[in-house]
Coordinates of C-alpha atoms in Angstrom, one line a residue:
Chain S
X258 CA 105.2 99.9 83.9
X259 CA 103.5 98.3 86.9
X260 CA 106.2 97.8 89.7
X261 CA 106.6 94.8 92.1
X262 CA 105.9 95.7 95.8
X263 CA 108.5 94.7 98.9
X264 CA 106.0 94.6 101.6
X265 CA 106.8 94.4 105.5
X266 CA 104.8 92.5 107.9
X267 CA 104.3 93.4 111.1
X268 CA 103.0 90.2 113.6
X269 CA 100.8 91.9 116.7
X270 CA 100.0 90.4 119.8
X271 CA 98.7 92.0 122.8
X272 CA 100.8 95.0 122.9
X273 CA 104.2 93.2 121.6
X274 CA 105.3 92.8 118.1
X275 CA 106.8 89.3 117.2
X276 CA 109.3 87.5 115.4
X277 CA 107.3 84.3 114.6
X278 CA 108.8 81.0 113.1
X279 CA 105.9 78.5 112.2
X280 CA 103.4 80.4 113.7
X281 CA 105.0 80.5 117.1
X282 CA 105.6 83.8 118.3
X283 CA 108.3 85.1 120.3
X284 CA 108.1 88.4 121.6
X285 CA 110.5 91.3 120.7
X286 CA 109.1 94.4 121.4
X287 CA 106.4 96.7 122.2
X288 CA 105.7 99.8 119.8
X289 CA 108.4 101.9 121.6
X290 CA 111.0 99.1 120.3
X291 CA 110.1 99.4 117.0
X292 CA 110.1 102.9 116.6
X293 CA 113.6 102.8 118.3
X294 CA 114.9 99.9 116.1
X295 CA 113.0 100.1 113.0
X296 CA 112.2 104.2 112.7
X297 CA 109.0 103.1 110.8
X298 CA 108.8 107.2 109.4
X299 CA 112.2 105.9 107.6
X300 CA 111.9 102.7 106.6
X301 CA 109.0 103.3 104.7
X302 CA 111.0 104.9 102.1
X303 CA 112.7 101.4 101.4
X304 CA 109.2 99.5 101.5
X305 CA 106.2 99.8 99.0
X306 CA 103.5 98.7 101.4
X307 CA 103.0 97.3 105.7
X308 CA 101.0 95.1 106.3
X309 CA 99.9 94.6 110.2
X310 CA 98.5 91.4 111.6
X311 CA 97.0 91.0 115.0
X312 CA 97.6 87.8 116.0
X313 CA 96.0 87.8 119.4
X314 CA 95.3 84.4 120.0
X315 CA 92.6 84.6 123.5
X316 CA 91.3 87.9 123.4
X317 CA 90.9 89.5 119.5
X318 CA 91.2 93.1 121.4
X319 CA 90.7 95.1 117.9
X320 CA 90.2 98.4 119.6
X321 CA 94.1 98.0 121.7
X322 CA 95.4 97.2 118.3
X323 CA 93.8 99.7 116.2
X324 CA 95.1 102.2 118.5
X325 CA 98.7 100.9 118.2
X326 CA 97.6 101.0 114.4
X327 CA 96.9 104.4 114.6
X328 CA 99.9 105.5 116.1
X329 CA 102.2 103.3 114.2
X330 CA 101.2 104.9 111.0
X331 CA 101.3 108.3 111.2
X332 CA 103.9 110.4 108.9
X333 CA 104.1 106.7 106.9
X334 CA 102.8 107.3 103.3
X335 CA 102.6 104.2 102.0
X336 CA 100.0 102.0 101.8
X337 CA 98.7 100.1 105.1
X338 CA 96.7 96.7 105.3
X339 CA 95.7 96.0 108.5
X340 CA 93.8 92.5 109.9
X341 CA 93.9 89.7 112.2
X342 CA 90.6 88.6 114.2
X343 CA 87.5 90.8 111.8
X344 CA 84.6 89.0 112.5
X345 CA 82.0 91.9 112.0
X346 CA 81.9 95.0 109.8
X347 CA 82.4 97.0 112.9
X348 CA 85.9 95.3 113.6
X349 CA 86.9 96.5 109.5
X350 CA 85.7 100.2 110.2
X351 CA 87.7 100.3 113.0
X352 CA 90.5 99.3 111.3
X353 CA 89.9 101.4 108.1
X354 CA 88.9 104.4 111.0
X355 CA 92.5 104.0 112.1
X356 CA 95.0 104.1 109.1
X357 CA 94.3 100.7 107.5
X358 CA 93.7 101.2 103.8
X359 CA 93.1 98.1 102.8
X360 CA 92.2 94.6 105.2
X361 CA 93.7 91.6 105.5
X362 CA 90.9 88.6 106.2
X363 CA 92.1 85.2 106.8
X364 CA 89.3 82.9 109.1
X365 CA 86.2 84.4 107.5
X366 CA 86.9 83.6 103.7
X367 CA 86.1 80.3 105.1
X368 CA 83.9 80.5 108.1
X369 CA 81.6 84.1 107.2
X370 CA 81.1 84.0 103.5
X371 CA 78.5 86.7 103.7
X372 CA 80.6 88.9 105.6
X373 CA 83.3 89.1 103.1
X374 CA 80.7 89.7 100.4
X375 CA 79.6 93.0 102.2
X376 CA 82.5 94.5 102.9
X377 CA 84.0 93.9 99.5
X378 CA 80.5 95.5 98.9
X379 CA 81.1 98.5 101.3
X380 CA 84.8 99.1 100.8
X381 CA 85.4 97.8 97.3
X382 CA 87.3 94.7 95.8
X383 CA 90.8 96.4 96.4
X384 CA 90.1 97.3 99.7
X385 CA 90.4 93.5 100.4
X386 CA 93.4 91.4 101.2
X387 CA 92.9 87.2 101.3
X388 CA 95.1 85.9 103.6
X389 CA 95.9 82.0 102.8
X390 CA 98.1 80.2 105.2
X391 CA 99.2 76.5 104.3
X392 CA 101.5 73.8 104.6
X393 CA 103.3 71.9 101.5
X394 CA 103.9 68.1 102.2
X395 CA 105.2 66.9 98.8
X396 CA 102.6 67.5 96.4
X397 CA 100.0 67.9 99.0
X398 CA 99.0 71.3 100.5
X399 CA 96.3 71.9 102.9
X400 CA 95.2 75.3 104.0
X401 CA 94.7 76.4 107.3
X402 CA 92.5 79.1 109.0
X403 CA 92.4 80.2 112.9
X404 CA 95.9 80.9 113.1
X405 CA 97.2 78.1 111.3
X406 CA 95.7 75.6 114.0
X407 CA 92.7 74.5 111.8
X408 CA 92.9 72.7 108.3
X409 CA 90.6 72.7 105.6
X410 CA 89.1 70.0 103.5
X411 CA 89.9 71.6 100.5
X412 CA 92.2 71.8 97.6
X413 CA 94.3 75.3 97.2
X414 CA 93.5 75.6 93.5
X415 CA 89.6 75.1 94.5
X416 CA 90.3 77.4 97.3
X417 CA 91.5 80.1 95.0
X418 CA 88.7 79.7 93.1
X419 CA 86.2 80.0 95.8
X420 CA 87.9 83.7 97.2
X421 CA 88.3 84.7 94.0
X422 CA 84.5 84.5 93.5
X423 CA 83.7 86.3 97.0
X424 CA 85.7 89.5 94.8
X425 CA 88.9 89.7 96.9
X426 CA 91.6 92.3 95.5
X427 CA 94.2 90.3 96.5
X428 CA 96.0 86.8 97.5
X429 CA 98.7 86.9 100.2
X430 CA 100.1 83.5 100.2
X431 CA 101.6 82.9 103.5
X432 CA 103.7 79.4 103.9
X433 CA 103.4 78.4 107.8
X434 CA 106.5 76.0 107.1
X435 CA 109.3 78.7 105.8
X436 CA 107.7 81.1 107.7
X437 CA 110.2 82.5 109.9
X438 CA 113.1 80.8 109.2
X439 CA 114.9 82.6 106.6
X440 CA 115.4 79.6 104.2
X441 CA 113.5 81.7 101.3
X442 CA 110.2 80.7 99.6
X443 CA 108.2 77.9 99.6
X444 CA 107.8 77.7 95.7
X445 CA 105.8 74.6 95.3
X446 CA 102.5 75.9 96.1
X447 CA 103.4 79.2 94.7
X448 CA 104.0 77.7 91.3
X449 CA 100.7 75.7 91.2
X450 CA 98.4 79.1 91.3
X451 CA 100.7 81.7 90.3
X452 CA 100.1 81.5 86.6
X453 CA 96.2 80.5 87.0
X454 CA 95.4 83.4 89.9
X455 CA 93.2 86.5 88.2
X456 CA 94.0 88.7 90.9
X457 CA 97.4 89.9 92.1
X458 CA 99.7 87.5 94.2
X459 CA 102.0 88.3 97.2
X460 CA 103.7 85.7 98.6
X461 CA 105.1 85.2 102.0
X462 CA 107.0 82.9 104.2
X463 CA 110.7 82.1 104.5
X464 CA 112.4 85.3 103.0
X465 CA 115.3 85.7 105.1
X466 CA 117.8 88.4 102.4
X467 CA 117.6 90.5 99.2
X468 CA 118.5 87.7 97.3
X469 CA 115.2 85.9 98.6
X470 CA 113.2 88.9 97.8
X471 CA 114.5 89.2 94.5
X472 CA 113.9 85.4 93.7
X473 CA 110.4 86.3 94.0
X474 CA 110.4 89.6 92.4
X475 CA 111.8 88.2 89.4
X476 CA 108.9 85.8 88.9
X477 CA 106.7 87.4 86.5
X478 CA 103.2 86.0 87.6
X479 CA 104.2 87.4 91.3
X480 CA 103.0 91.2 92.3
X481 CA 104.8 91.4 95.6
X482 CA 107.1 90.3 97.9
X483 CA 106.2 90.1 101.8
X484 CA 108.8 89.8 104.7
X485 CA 107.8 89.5 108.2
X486 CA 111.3 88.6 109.3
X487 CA 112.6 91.0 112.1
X488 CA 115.7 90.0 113.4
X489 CA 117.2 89.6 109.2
X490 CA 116.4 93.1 108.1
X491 CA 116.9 94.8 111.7
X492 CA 118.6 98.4 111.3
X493 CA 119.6 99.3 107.6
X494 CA 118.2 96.0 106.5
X495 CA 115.3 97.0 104.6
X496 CA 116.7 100.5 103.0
X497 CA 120.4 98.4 101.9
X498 CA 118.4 95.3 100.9
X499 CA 116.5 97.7 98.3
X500 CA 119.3 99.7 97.0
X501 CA 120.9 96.2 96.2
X502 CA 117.4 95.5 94.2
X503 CA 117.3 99.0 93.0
X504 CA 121.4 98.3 91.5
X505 CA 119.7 95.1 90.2
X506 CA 117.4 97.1 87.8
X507 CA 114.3 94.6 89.4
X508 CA 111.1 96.5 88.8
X509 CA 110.6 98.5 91.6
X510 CA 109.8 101.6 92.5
X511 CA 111.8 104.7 93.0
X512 CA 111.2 108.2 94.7
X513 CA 112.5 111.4 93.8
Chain G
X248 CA 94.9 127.6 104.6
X249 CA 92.1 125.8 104.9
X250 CA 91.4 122.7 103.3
X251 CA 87.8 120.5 103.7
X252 CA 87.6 117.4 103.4
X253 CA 84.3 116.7 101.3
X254 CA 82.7 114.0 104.1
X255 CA 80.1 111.6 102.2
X256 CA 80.7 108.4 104.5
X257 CA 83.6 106.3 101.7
X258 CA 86.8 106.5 102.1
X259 CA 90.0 106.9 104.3
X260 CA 90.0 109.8 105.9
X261 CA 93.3 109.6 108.0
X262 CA 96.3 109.3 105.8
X263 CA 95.0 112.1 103.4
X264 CA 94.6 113.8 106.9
X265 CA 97.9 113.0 107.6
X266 CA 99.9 113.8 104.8
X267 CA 98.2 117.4 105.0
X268 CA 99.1 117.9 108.3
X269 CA 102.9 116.7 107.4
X270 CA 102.8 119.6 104.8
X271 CA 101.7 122.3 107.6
X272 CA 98.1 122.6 106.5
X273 CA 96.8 124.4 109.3
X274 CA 93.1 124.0 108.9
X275 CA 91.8 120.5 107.5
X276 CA 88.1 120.1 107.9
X277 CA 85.8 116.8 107.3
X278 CA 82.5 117.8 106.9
X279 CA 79.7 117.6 104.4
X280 CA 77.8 121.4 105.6
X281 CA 77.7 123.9 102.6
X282 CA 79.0 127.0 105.2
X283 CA 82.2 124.9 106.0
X284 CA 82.5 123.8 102.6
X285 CA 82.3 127.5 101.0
X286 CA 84.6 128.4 103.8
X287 CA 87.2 126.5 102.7
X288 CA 90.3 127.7 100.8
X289 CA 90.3 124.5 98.8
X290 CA 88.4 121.2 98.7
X291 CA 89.3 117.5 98.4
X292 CA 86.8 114.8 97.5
X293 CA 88.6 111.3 98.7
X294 CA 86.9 108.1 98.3
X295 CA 87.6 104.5 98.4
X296 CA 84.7 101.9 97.2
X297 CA 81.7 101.7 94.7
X298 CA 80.9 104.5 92.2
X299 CA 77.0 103.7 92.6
X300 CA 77.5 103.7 96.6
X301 CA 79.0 107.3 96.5
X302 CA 77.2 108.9 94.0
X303 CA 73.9 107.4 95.8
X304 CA 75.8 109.1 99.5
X305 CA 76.3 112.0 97.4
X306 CA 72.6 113.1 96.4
X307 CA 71.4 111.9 99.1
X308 CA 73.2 114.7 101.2
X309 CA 71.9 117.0 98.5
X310 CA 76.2 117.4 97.5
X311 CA 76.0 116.9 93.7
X312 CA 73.7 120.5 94.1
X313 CA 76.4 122.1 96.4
X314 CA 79.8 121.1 94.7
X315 CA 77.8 122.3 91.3
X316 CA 77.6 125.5 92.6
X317 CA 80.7 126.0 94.8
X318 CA 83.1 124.5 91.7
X319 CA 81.2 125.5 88.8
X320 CA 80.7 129.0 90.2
X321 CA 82.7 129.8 92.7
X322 CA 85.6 128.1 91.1
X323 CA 87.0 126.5 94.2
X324 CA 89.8 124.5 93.5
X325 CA 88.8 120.5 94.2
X326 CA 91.1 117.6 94.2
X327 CA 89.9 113.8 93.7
X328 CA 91.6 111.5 94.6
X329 CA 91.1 107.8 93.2
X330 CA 86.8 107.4 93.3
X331 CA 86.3 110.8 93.9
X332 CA 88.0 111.6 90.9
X333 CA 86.1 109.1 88.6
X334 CA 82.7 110.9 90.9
X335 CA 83.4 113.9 89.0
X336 CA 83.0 112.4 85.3
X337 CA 80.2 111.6 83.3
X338 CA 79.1 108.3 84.1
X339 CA 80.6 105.1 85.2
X340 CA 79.9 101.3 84.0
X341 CA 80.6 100.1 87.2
X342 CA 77.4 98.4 88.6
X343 CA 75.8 98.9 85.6
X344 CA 75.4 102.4 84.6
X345 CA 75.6 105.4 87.2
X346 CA 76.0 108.9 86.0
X347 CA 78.6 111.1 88.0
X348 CA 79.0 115.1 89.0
X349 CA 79.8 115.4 85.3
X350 CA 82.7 118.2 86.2
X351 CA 84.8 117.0 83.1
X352 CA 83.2 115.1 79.9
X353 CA 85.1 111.5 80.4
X354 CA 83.5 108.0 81.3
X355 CA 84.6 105.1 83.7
X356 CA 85.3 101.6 82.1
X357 CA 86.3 98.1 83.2
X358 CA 89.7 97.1 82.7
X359 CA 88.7 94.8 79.6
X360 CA 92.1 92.7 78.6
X361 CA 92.5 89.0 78.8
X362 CA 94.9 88.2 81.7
X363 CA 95.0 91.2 83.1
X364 CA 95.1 91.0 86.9
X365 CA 92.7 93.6 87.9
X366 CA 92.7 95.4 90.2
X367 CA 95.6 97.4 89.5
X368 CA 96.9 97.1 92.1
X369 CA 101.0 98.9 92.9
X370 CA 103.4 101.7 92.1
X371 CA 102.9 102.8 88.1
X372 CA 105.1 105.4 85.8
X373 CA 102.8 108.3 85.4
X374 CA 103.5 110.3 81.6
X375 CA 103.2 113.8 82.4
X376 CA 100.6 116.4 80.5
X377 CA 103.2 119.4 79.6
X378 CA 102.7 122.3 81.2
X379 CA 101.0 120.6 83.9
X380 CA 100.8 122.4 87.2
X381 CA 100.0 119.4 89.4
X382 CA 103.4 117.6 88.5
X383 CA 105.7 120.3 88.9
X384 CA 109.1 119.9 90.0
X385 CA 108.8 116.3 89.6
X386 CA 110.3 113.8 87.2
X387 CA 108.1 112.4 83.6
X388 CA 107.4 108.8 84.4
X389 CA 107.9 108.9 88.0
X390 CA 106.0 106.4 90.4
X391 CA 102.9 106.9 91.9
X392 CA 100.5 104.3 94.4
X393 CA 97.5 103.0 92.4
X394 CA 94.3 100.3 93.5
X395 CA 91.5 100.6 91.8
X396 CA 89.6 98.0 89.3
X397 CA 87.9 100.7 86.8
X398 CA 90.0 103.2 84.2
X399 CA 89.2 106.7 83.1
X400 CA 88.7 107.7 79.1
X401 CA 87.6 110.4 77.4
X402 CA 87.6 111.8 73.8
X403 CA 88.0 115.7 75.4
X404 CA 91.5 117.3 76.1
X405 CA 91.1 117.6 79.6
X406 CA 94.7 117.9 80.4
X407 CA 95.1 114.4 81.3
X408 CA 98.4 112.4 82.1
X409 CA 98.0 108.9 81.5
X410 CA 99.6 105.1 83.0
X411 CA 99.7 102.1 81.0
X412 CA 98.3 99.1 82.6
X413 CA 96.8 96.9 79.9
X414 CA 95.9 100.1 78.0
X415 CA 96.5 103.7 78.5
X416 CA 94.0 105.6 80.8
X417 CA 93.9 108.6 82.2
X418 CA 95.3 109.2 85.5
X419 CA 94.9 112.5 86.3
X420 CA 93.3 115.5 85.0
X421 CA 93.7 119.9 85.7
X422 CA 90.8 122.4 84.0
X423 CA 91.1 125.7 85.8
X424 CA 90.2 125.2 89.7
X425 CA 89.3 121.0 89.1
X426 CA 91.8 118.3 89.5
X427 CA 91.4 115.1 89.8
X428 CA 94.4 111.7 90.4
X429 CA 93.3 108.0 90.2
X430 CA 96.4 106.9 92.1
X431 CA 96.6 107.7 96.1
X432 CA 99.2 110.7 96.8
X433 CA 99.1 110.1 100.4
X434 CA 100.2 106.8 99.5
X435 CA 103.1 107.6 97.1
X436 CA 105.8 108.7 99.3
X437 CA 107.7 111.4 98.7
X438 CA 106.3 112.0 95.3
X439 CA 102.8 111.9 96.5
X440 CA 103.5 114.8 98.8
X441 CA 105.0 116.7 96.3
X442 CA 102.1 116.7 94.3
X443 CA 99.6 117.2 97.5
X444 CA 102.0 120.6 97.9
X445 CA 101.5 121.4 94.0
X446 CA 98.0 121.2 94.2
X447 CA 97.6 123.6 97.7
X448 CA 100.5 126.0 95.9
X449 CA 99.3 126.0 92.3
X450 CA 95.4 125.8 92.3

């Protein structure tokens, strides 16, 4: 049977990864830190997938951050999406050059049609993460590119539609309200696409414990959980929160 | 032990790189030049992206020619992984129609079910062939990393273990020195390695 994915994301900015609550980001350490704090060789036995996200705001360096890329993954055999900033195929092969199986574009879907097209072209549909960041007021959501500072004219249902048709692999649904504070998921616009979206979901945004996590993992039209939460699953977080989903016979993975 | 990595321009490169290195490999080779390639104790062919793309990379390095001879003669053991184990079929639908290596009779479909989210995208169960040498020491049904939007199938025994994702395809497949995986080992955690060591121990 096809497992759900717990998937970790890591927030970059020039040199220091972040804890960020609604999209403001507050430093906690540079790559020495998290290999201290986090032992990335071990907790990747708890996690199905990383995700890394250069959030830069001034200076996009992609060449600084693929090199912390590329140090950060080695001896981790799981699956590594990397983004934040591509605006050329060069940026993408640098990434992909550096550990990053798969990308994560956000701005472009938008703003560079054409440039998603070839490199789902070049590196293949699952190659290809779309990263949607939005806010929910009510009923209303509006989507937001450029780090959450810019907001679309455009419905999220359409929205979906219009990625899907660029042949992204997958949706990573990020809420910029929850995100950060721990308070769990942001169902609302979740619900509204979950059942309708042809390509797998992961949602993001709020989870703050295993019980959040699970919440989502139990929701059958949702292929993964993501977490970018630091501070909450510090330590033994991540390894304890999935021997508790493990105990919980959720559909996840296991390794001999 | 030497291992090349069969260099045609798709795919990544570091974490199979890196997950041969973690299992003391002390020679691993990219290249695409016939002397390295017949050198080598044991070849991988990678690949992430379009079946037309590669197979077009392939011939135009003149490689279809040169794995012929160095796997159907020699009999050098060759492991795909994910594309380049569909690259050593028949033919593939994806794009239209593009004829592979054609190492082992099997074709490359479209996932073709209603609702299915494609790609497949996640850890899957794997159902062991018996006897299999690639799986050894590790559990029927365990876990393994999969992405990849087109299935294997083929009417031949060719020793294949299968997933269930919709239908069942093939996943993997052992004749004599060629082995292929649709999933990622390097991407599959401990069990991934495991079969990365099985295929450098048993092939």
């Amino acid at each position: 049977m096809l497992r759900k994915r717990i998937i970790f994301t890591l927030i970059y900015e020039n040199g220091f990864f972040n804890q960020s609550r609604n999209f403001r980001l507050q430093k906690v350490g540079n790559l020495r830190w998290l290999e201290k704090n986090y032992k990335f060789q071990d907790i990747a036995f708890s996690l199905d997938e990383l995700i890394v996200l250069n959030a830069s705001k001034n200076d996009k360096n992609i060449a600084d951050f693929a090199r912390i890329l590329n140090k950060l993954v080695d001896d981790v055999f799981i699956p590594i999406a990397a983004g934040g900033g591509i605006r050329s195929l060069g940026d993408a092969k640098m990434l992909f050059d550096n550990g990053a199986d798969k990308i994560v574009l956000n701005t472009i879907l938008h703003t560079n049609k054409n440039l998603v097209q070839q490199l789902v072209s070049k590196y293949g549909s699952q190659s290809i993460v779309a990263s949607i960041d939005y806010k929910a007021n009510d009923d209303n959501i509006s989507i937001y590119i450029k780090n959450g500072t810019e907001e679309l004219d455009i419905g999220l249902e359409q929205y979906i539609k219009d990625i899907e048709d660029l042949k992204v692999g997958e949706v990573y649904l990020n809420s910029i309200d929850k995100d950060g504070t721990g308070f769990g998921y942001e169902f609302g616009a979740i619900n509204k696409i979950s059942k309708s979206i042809n390509v797998p979901l992961i949602i993001a945004g709020g989870a703050g414990n295993e019980q959040h996590l699970i919440t989502g993992l139990e929701d059958t039209n949702i292929s993964a959980v993501a977490t970018a939460n630091l501070f909450n699953f510090i330590g033994d977080g991540l390894p304890n929160a999935r021997k508790k989903i493990l105990e919980k016979n959720i559909n996840v993975a296991s390794w001999n | 032990m030497k291992i090349v990595i069969v260099d045609y321009g798709m795919g990544n490169i570091k974490s199979v790189t890196s997950a041969l290195k973690y299992l003391r490999v002390d020679d691993i080779l990219l290249s695409n030049d016939i002397v390295d390639l017949k050198s080598a104790d044991k070849l991988i062919l990678p690949g992430v992206g379009s079946f037309a793309k590669a197979m077009g990379n392939i011939k135009k390095l003149n490689l279809d020619e040169v794995l012929k001879t160095i796997v159907l003669e020699d009999k050098k053991p060759i492991l795909g992984i994910c594309l380049g184990m569909q690259l050593m079929a028949t033919a593939s639908e994806e794009d239209g129609f593009t004829k592979g290596l054609n190492f082992i009779t099997a074709s490359i479909n479209k996932f073709n079910i209603e609702n299915l989210k494609v790609p497949h995208v996640g850890f899957n169960q794997v159902t062991f062939h018996q006897n299999s040498k690639l799986y050894e020491g590790l559990k029927d049904q365990s876990d393994f990393y999969f992405t990849h939007s087109f299935q294997m199938q083929s009417k031949q025994n060719i020793n294949q273990s299968t997933c269930n994702y919709g239908n069942d395809f093939i996943v993997s497949y052992e004749i004599d020195n060629i082995a292929g995986v649709q999933f990622h080992p390097e991407l599959s955690q401990t069990n991934g390695l495991k079969l990365l060591e099985n295929f450098i121990k048993n092939f």
